[in-house]
Structure formats: C-alpha cells, structure tokens
Coordinates of C-alpha atoms and ligand atoms in Angstrom, one line a residue:
M1 CA -35.9 3.4 58.5
Q2 CA -37.3 -0.1 59.5
N3 CA -34.6 -2.8 60.1
N4 CA -35.7 -5.6 57.7
R5 CA -32.3 -7.3 58.0
V6 CA -32.0 -11.1 58.0
A7 CA -28.7 -12.9 58.7
V8 CA -28.5 -16.5 57.5
L9 CA -25.8 -18.9 58.6
G10 CA -25.6 -22.1 56.4
I11 CA -23.9 -23.8 53.6
Y12 CA -23.6 -23.1 49.8
V13 CA -23.1 -26.0 47.4
T14 CA -23.6 -26.5 43.7
D15 CA -26.6 -28.7 43.1
L16 CA -26.6 -31.3 40.3
V17 CA -30.2 -32.2 39.8
F18 CA -31.2 -35.2 37.8
R19 CA -34.7 -36.0 36.7
A20 CA -35.6 -39.7 36.1
S21 CA -38.6 -42.0 36.3
R22 CA -37.3 -43.6 39.5
Q23 CA -34.1 -43.9 41.7
P24 CA -31.5 -46.4 40.4
A25 CA -31.0 -49.6 42.3
I26 CA -27.5 -50.4 43.7
G27 CA -25.3 -51.6 40.7
E28 CA -27.8 -50.2 38.1
T29 CA -27.2 -47.4 35.6
L30 CA -30.4 -45.6 34.7
I31 CA -30.9 -43.1 31.8
G32 CA -32.4 -39.9 33.1
S33 CA -34.5 -37.4 31.2
S34 CA -32.6 -34.1 32.0
Y35 CA -30.3 -32.4 34.5
I36 CA -29.6 -28.9 35.7
M37 CA -26.7 -27.5 37.7
G38 CA -27.3 -24.5 39.9
P39 CA -26.9 -22.8 43.3
G40 CA -28.0 -24.9 46.4
G41 CA -27.3 -25.5 50.0
K42 CA -30.1 -24.9 52.5
G43 CA -28.6 -21.8 54.0
S44 CA -27.8 -20.2 50.7
N45 CA -31.3 -21.1 49.3
Q46 CA -32.9 -19.6 52.4
A47 CA -30.8 -16.4 52.0
V48 CA -32.0 -16.1 48.3
A49 CA -35.6 -16.8 49.3
A50 CA -35.5 -14.1 52.0
A51 CA -33.8 -11.6 49.7
R52 CA -36.4 -12.2 46.9
A53 CA -39.2 -11.9 49.6
G54 CA -38.0 -8.4 50.4
A55 CA -35.4 -8.7 53.2
A56 CA -31.9 -7.1 53.3
V57 CA -29.9 -10.3 53.7
T58 CA -26.4 -11.2 54.9
F59 CA -25.2 -14.7 54.3
I60 CA -22.5 -16.3 56.6
S61 CA -20.7 -19.3 55.4
K62 CA -17.4 -20.9 54.1
I63 CA -16.6 -22.0 50.6
G64 CA -13.5 -23.0 48.6
K65 CA -11.6 -21.0 46.0
D66 CA -12.9 -22.9 43.0
A67 CA -15.4 -22.7 40.2
F68 CA -18.3 -23.8 42.4
G69 CA -17.4 -21.2 45.0
E70 CA -17.3 -18.5 42.2
S71 CA -20.8 -19.5 41.2
G72 CA -22.0 -18.9 44.8
L73 CA -20.3 -15.5 44.9
S74 CA -22.0 -14.4 41.6
A75 CA -25.4 -15.8 42.8
W76 CA -25.3 -13.6 46.0
E77 CA -24.2 -10.6 44.0
R78 CA -27.1 -11.1 41.6
E79 CA -29.6 -11.4 44.4
G80 CA -28.2 -8.3 46.3
I81 CA -27.1 -10.5 49.3
T82 CA -24.2 -9.3 51.4
S83 CA -21.6 -12.0 51.7
R84 CA -19.8 -12.7 55.0
V85 CA -18.4 -15.9 53.4
V86 CA -14.8 -17.0 54.1
Q87 CA -12.9 -18.7 51.2
S88 CA -10.7 -21.6 52.2
E89 CA -7.4 -21.9 50.4
T90 CA -7.3 -25.7 50.9
E91 CA -10.9 -27.1 51.1
P92 CA -13.4 -27.3 48.2
T93 CA -16.8 -25.8 47.9
G94 CA -19.4 -28.5 48.4
A95 CA -21.8 -30.2 46.0
A96 CA -25.2 -32.0 46.1
C97 CA -26.4 -34.9 44.0
I98 CA -30.2 -34.7 43.7
F99 CA -32.6 -37.1 42.3
V100 CA -36.0 -35.7 41.2
N101 CA -38.9 -38.0 40.3
E102 CA -40.1 -36.7 37.0
S103 CA -43.7 -37.5 37.6
S104 CA -44.2 -36.5 41.3
G105 CA -41.4 -33.9 41.6
E106 CA -40.3 -35.5 44.9
N107 CA -36.6 -35.6 45.6
A108 CA -33.8 -37.4 47.4
I109 CA -30.5 -35.7 48.2
I110 CA -26.9 -36.4 49.1
V111 CA -25.0 -33.3 50.1
V112 CA -21.3 -32.9 50.7
P113 CA -20.8 -29.5 52.6
G114 CA -17.1 -29.2 51.7
A115 CA -15.3 -26.2 53.2
A116 CA -18.4 -25.4 55.3
L117 CA -17.7 -28.4 57.4
S118 CA -14.9 -26.5 59.1
L119 CA -17.1 -23.6 60.1
G120 CA -16.9 -23.1 63.8
A121 CA -17.6 -20.7 66.7
A122 CA -14.6 -18.5 65.7
E123 CA -16.1 -17.7 62.3
L124 CA -19.4 -16.8 64.0
D125 CA -17.7 -14.6 66.5
A126 CA -16.0 -12.8 63.5
A127 CA -19.4 -12.3 61.9
A128 CA -21.2 -11.3 65.1
G129 CA -21.8 -7.7 63.8
A130 CA -23.9 -9.1 60.9
I131 CA -26.0 -11.1 63.4
T132 CA -26.5 -8.5 66.1
S133 CA -27.6 -5.8 63.5
A134 CA -30.2 -8.1 62.0
R135 CA -33.9 -8.4 63.1
V136 CA -33.9 -12.2 62.4
F137 CA -31.2 -14.8 62.5
V138 CA -31.7 -18.1 60.6
T139 CA -29.7 -21.3 60.6
Q140 CA -29.9 -25.0 59.9
L141 CA -27.7 -28.1 60.5
E142 CA -25.7 -28.7 57.3
Q143 CA -22.7 -27.0 58.9
P144 CA -21.4 -28.1 62.3
I145 CA -23.7 -27.8 65.2
A146 CA -21.1 -25.7 67.1
A147 CA -21.4 -23.0 64.5
A148 CA -25.2 -23.1 64.6
R149 CA -25.2 -22.9 68.4
R150 CA -22.8 -20.0 68.5
G151 CA -24.9 -18.1 65.9
L152 CA -28.0 -18.6 67.9
E153 CA -26.3 -17.6 71.2
I154 CA -25.0 -14.3 69.6
A155 CA -28.4 -13.6 68.2
R156 CA -30.3 -14.4 71.4
A157 CA -27.9 -12.2 73.5
A158 CA -28.6 -9.3 71.2
G159 CA -32.4 -9.8 71.2
V160 CA -32.5 -10.8 67.6
I161 CA -35.4 -13.2 66.6
T162 CA -34.0 -16.7 66.1
L163 CA -35.3 -19.1 63.5
F164 CA -33.9 -22.7 63.5
N165 CA -34.5 -25.1 60.6
P166 CA -33.3 -28.5 62.0
A167 CA -32.2 -29.9 58.7
P168 CA -30.9 -32.5 58.4
A169 CA -32.2 -33.5 61.8
I170 CA -29.9 -34.9 64.5
S171 CA -30.4 -35.4 68.2
L172 CA -29.9 -32.1 70.0
P173 CA -29.6 -31.1 73.7
D174 CA -32.6 -29.4 75.1
Q175 CA -30.6 -26.2 75.8
F176 CA -30.3 -25.8 72.0
Y177 CA -34.1 -25.4 71.7
S178 CA -34.2 -22.7 74.4
L179 CA -32.1 -20.6 72.0
C180 CA -34.8 -20.7 69.3
D181 CA -37.8 -18.4 69.0
Y182 CA -39.1 -20.6 66.1
V183 CA -38.2 -24.2 65.2
V184 CA -39.2 -25.0 61.7
P185 CA -38.9 -28.7 60.8
N186 CA -40.6 -30.7 58.0
E187 CA -42.6 -33.9 58.9
S188 CA -39.6 -36.3 58.9
E189 CA -37.4 -33.9 60.8
A190 CA -40.1 -33.3 63.4
A191 CA -40.5 -37.1 63.7
S192 CA -36.8 -37.7 64.2
L193 CA -36.5 -34.9 66.8
T194 CA -39.5 -35.9 68.9
G195 CA -40.1 -39.6 68.2
V196 CA -43.7 -38.8 67.1
S197 CA -44.5 -40.1 63.6
V198 CA -45.8 -37.1 61.7
S199 CA -48.2 -37.3 58.8
S200 CA -51.2 -35.2 59.9
A201 CA -51.9 -31.9 61.6
D202 CA -52.8 -33.7 64.8
D203 CA -49.4 -35.5 64.7
A204 CA -47.7 -32.2 64.1
R205 CA -49.4 -30.7 67.2
R206 CA -48.2 -33.7 69.3
A207 CA -44.6 -33.2 68.0
G208 CA -45.0 -29.4 68.4
D209 CA -45.9 -29.9 72.1
I210 CA -42.6 -31.8 72.6
L211 CA -40.6 -29.1 70.8
L212 CA -42.2 -26.5 73.1
K213 CA -41.4 -28.6 76.1
K214 CA -37.8 -28.8 75.1
G215 CA -37.7 -25.0 75.1
A216 CA -38.6 -23.7 71.6
G217 CA -40.7 -20.5 71.6
A218 CA -42.9 -21.8 68.8
A219 CA -42.9 -24.8 66.4
L220 CA -43.8 -24.3 62.7
I221 CA -44.1 -27.8 61.2
T222 CA -44.3 -28.1 57.5
L223 CA -46.3 -31.1 56.0
G224 CA -45.5 -30.7 52.3
E225 CA -48.7 -30.7 50.1
K226 CA -50.7 -31.2 53.3
G227 CA -49.9 -27.7 54.6
A228 CA -48.3 -26.6 57.9
V229 CA -49.1 -26.3 61.6
F230 CA -48.2 -23.1 63.5
H231 CA -47.9 -24.2 67.1
T232 CA -47.3 -22.0 70.2
P233 CA -48.2 -22.2 73.8
E234 CA -51.1 -19.8 73.1
R235 CA -52.5 -21.1 69.8
S236 CA -52.2 -23.9 67.3
V237 CA -53.3 -23.2 63.8
Y238 CA -53.4 -25.4 60.7
L239 CA -52.5 -23.7 57.5
A240 CA -53.6 -25.3 54.2
A241 CA -51.0 -25.5 51.4
F242 CA -51.2 -23.0 48.6
F243 CA -51.8 -24.4 45.0
A244 CA -49.9 -22.3 42.5
G245 CA -49.7 -25.0 39.7
R246 CA -48.5 -28.6 39.3
A247 CA -45.5 -29.6 41.5
I248 CA -42.6 -30.4 39.2
D249 CA -39.7 -30.1 41.6
T250 CA -39.9 -30.0 45.4
V251 CA -36.1 -29.3 45.9
G252 CA -35.8 -26.2 48.1
A253 CA -39.5 -25.9 49.0
G254 CA -38.7 -26.0 52.7
D255 CA -36.0 -23.3 52.1
A256 CA -38.5 -21.1 50.3
F257 CA -40.8 -21.5 53.4
V258 CA -38.0 -20.7 55.9
G259 CA -36.5 -17.8 53.9
A260 CA -39.9 -16.2 53.2
F261 CA -41.0 -16.6 56.9
A262 CA -37.8 -14.9 58.0
A263 CA -38.3 -12.0 55.6
A264 CA -41.9 -11.5 56.8
L265 CA -40.9 -11.7 60.4
A266 CA -38.3 -9.0 59.7
R267 CA -41.1 -6.8 58.5
E268 CA -42.8 -7.3 61.9
I269 CA -45.8 -9.0 60.4
D270 CA -47.9 -11.1 62.8
P271 CA -46.1 -14.5 62.9
L272 CA -49.2 -16.4 61.8
E273 CA -49.5 -14.1 58.7
A274 CA -45.8 -14.6 58.2
A275 CA -46.4 -18.3 58.1
R276 CA -49.1 -17.9 55.5
F277 CA -46.7 -15.8 53.4
A278 CA -44.1 -18.6 53.8
S279 CA -46.7 -21.3 52.7
A280 CA -47.5 -19.3 49.6
A281 CA -43.8 -18.9 48.8
A282 CA -43.3 -22.7 49.1
G283 CA -46.4 -23.3 46.9
I284 CA -44.9 -21.3 44.1
S285 CA -41.4 -22.7 44.4
V286 CA -42.5 -26.3 43.7
T287 CA -43.9 -25.3 40.3
R288 CA -40.3 -24.3 39.1
P289 CA -37.1 -26.3 38.6
G290 CA -34.1 -25.9 40.8
A291 CA -33.5 -24.8 44.4
A292 CA -32.4 -21.2 44.7
A293 CA -33.6 -20.6 41.1
A294 CA -37.2 -21.5 42.1
M295 CA -37.6 -18.9 44.9
P296 CA -40.4 -16.4 44.3
T297 CA -40.4 -12.6 44.7
R298 CA -42.4 -10.7 47.3
E299 CA -44.8 -9.5 44.5
E300 CA -45.4 -13.1 43.3
I301 CA -46.1 -14.3 46.8
E302 CA -48.5 -11.4 47.5
R303 CA -50.3 -12.0 44.2
L304 CA -50.9 -15.6 45.2
L305 CA -52.1 -14.6 48.7
A306 CA -54.5 -12.0 47.2
Q307 CA -56.0 -14.7 44.9
S308 CA -56.6 -17.2 47.7
Ligands
RIB1 O1 -33.1 -28.0 50.7 C1 -32.6 -28.3 49.5 C2 -31.1 -28.3 49.5 O2 -30.6 -29.3 50.3 C3 -30.5 -28.5 48.1 O3 -30.3 -27.3 47.4 C4 -29.2 -29.2 48.5 O4 -28.0 -28.5 48.1 C5 -29.3 -29.6 49.9 O5 -28.4 -28.8 50.7

C-alpha cells in the first residue's frame, strides 16, 4: 500500500476569533459583531488540512493538561489524526487572540504558544519514528527553532520530503534552508526572510531566487488573493488564486495551503499539480469561518479543480 503519511510538528492553541469593523486603537474599547472559539495553531491547522485532504497524519506537539488541551485532543480524534503530543503537568495550552475585519475577512493575530514553547530536540528524538515513517514532514516556527531544526534533520536523514513554512518569520542561518525541500512563506514572510518587498509574482521570483541560493530545494510563495509562485532552479510558474466564493475569513488560509500541499506531495503528485491542489484548498478555506474548522476535504478541493 502507498505510504501517504504526513508528520506535522507545530503548535496547538485555542483560537478566539473576534469580528469587528476595524481594529481598536490603544486605550479604546470596541463593540465587535461576533466571536467564535475553536482549534488553531499553525501546525495543528496544517495537520487538519492534510488529513481532510486525504493524508494519514501524525501531529507532534506539546500542550497542557487543561480544557484547551482537551479540545485539541478531541479535535485530532475527530479528524483521524494520530497524536504524538506530550501533555505538560505544569505549563498551559496556548491561545490566540484573532481580529477579523468583518468586511474584508483580513486578520491580525497574537498567539501565545504555551507549553509548546518548551518543545526541544529531545521531544523530536522521541517522536523520530513518526517522522522517519512518513513520506512528508512539515513544520513552521511557532515552536522553538531548535525543535523545528531537529525535526527537519531527522526527516532529511531518512529521505523524507521536508516542507518548511517559515511562520512567523525570523532570521535563519543558511544551513537551515538546506534541510528544506520546499520553503513555503507568504508575501510578508518571504520579504522578511529575503529583504525583497513582495507584492507581485516578479517580486516573488526575486525572493524565490534568494531562498534557493540560501539552500532551499524549491520556494512556493503565496500571495493571498493574487495567487502563488512555484519557483525551482528548473522552472518558475505563476499560479492564479482559485475563487470559491466571497472571502469572509482568511485565518488559516496559509495553513490550508501548506497542509493540502503536503497531502498531495504524499500521494506523489507532480509538485506543480500539488501546488494547484493547495491553492484550491486555500481558496475554499477563506469562504468559511475559523481556522481548522474551515479546512476543505479532498473531494471539495477536487470538485473546485474540476470546475476551473
Ligand atoms: O495561521 C493561523 C493560525 O495562526 C491561527 O489559528 C492562530 O492560532 C495562529 O497560530
């Protein structure tokens, strides 16, 4: 049987998402129009996106022994995700405070990773079997960089495809990029990693060249509603965004993209086709509220691809 396993290292937090006409100013109290509470954290969102997109997913993380942690455990069980999640006796599960602009769907986020901040190389060594038995390993930067690096090293040594979503972006040593088959930043992350201001496909190509020079195998730069650029030493292809309806909530759109891309790579689809599959997943996710809750299924993604 084909190995379609994806291992994701990242954080889980509970998201509190508030919709309002604008962000409040310092010292101001603003009445919002609605709020929802639900599963979030980039790693966990990507794990849910990959599972719904058809992969067999293992999630590696650390949470607390509290009500928010319980909601993470039930979410992974519901989604059929295997949990390699350590529960700390002393540290809490994290949370995110998310503003969503009720007319544009754009968001601003403060995330507190909680127990996941003490994830280190030791926890990754303990979960090495889940990584080496996967076809694709995925991580981001909401947990400490040492954990991300160890995960990438374990995956690389075992010949597992490595997918790195540098979010939130921080300055990284070049050796880090050489552990990555795919680096998948959004425009602002690509800009902060390369110093190139990114707002068009040509800018993304310039930033992509720098990421390749730093050692990445390929750069896949997302540009929100403007699409994405798939950039490798051999080819550079612009992918238009998919329209699946009005964007009401962009929280987790990047995670939908990364998770669906990982799931498609795990099925050994051509990487450019996998990137189109990922774009379609992101296009659907923005039409729905919430982060993990908004992730589409493989059938929904394939239906949108067939219509386009
Ligand atoms: O990418 C969106 C996610 O970023 C949210 O779910 C929030 O928890 C933050 O981690």
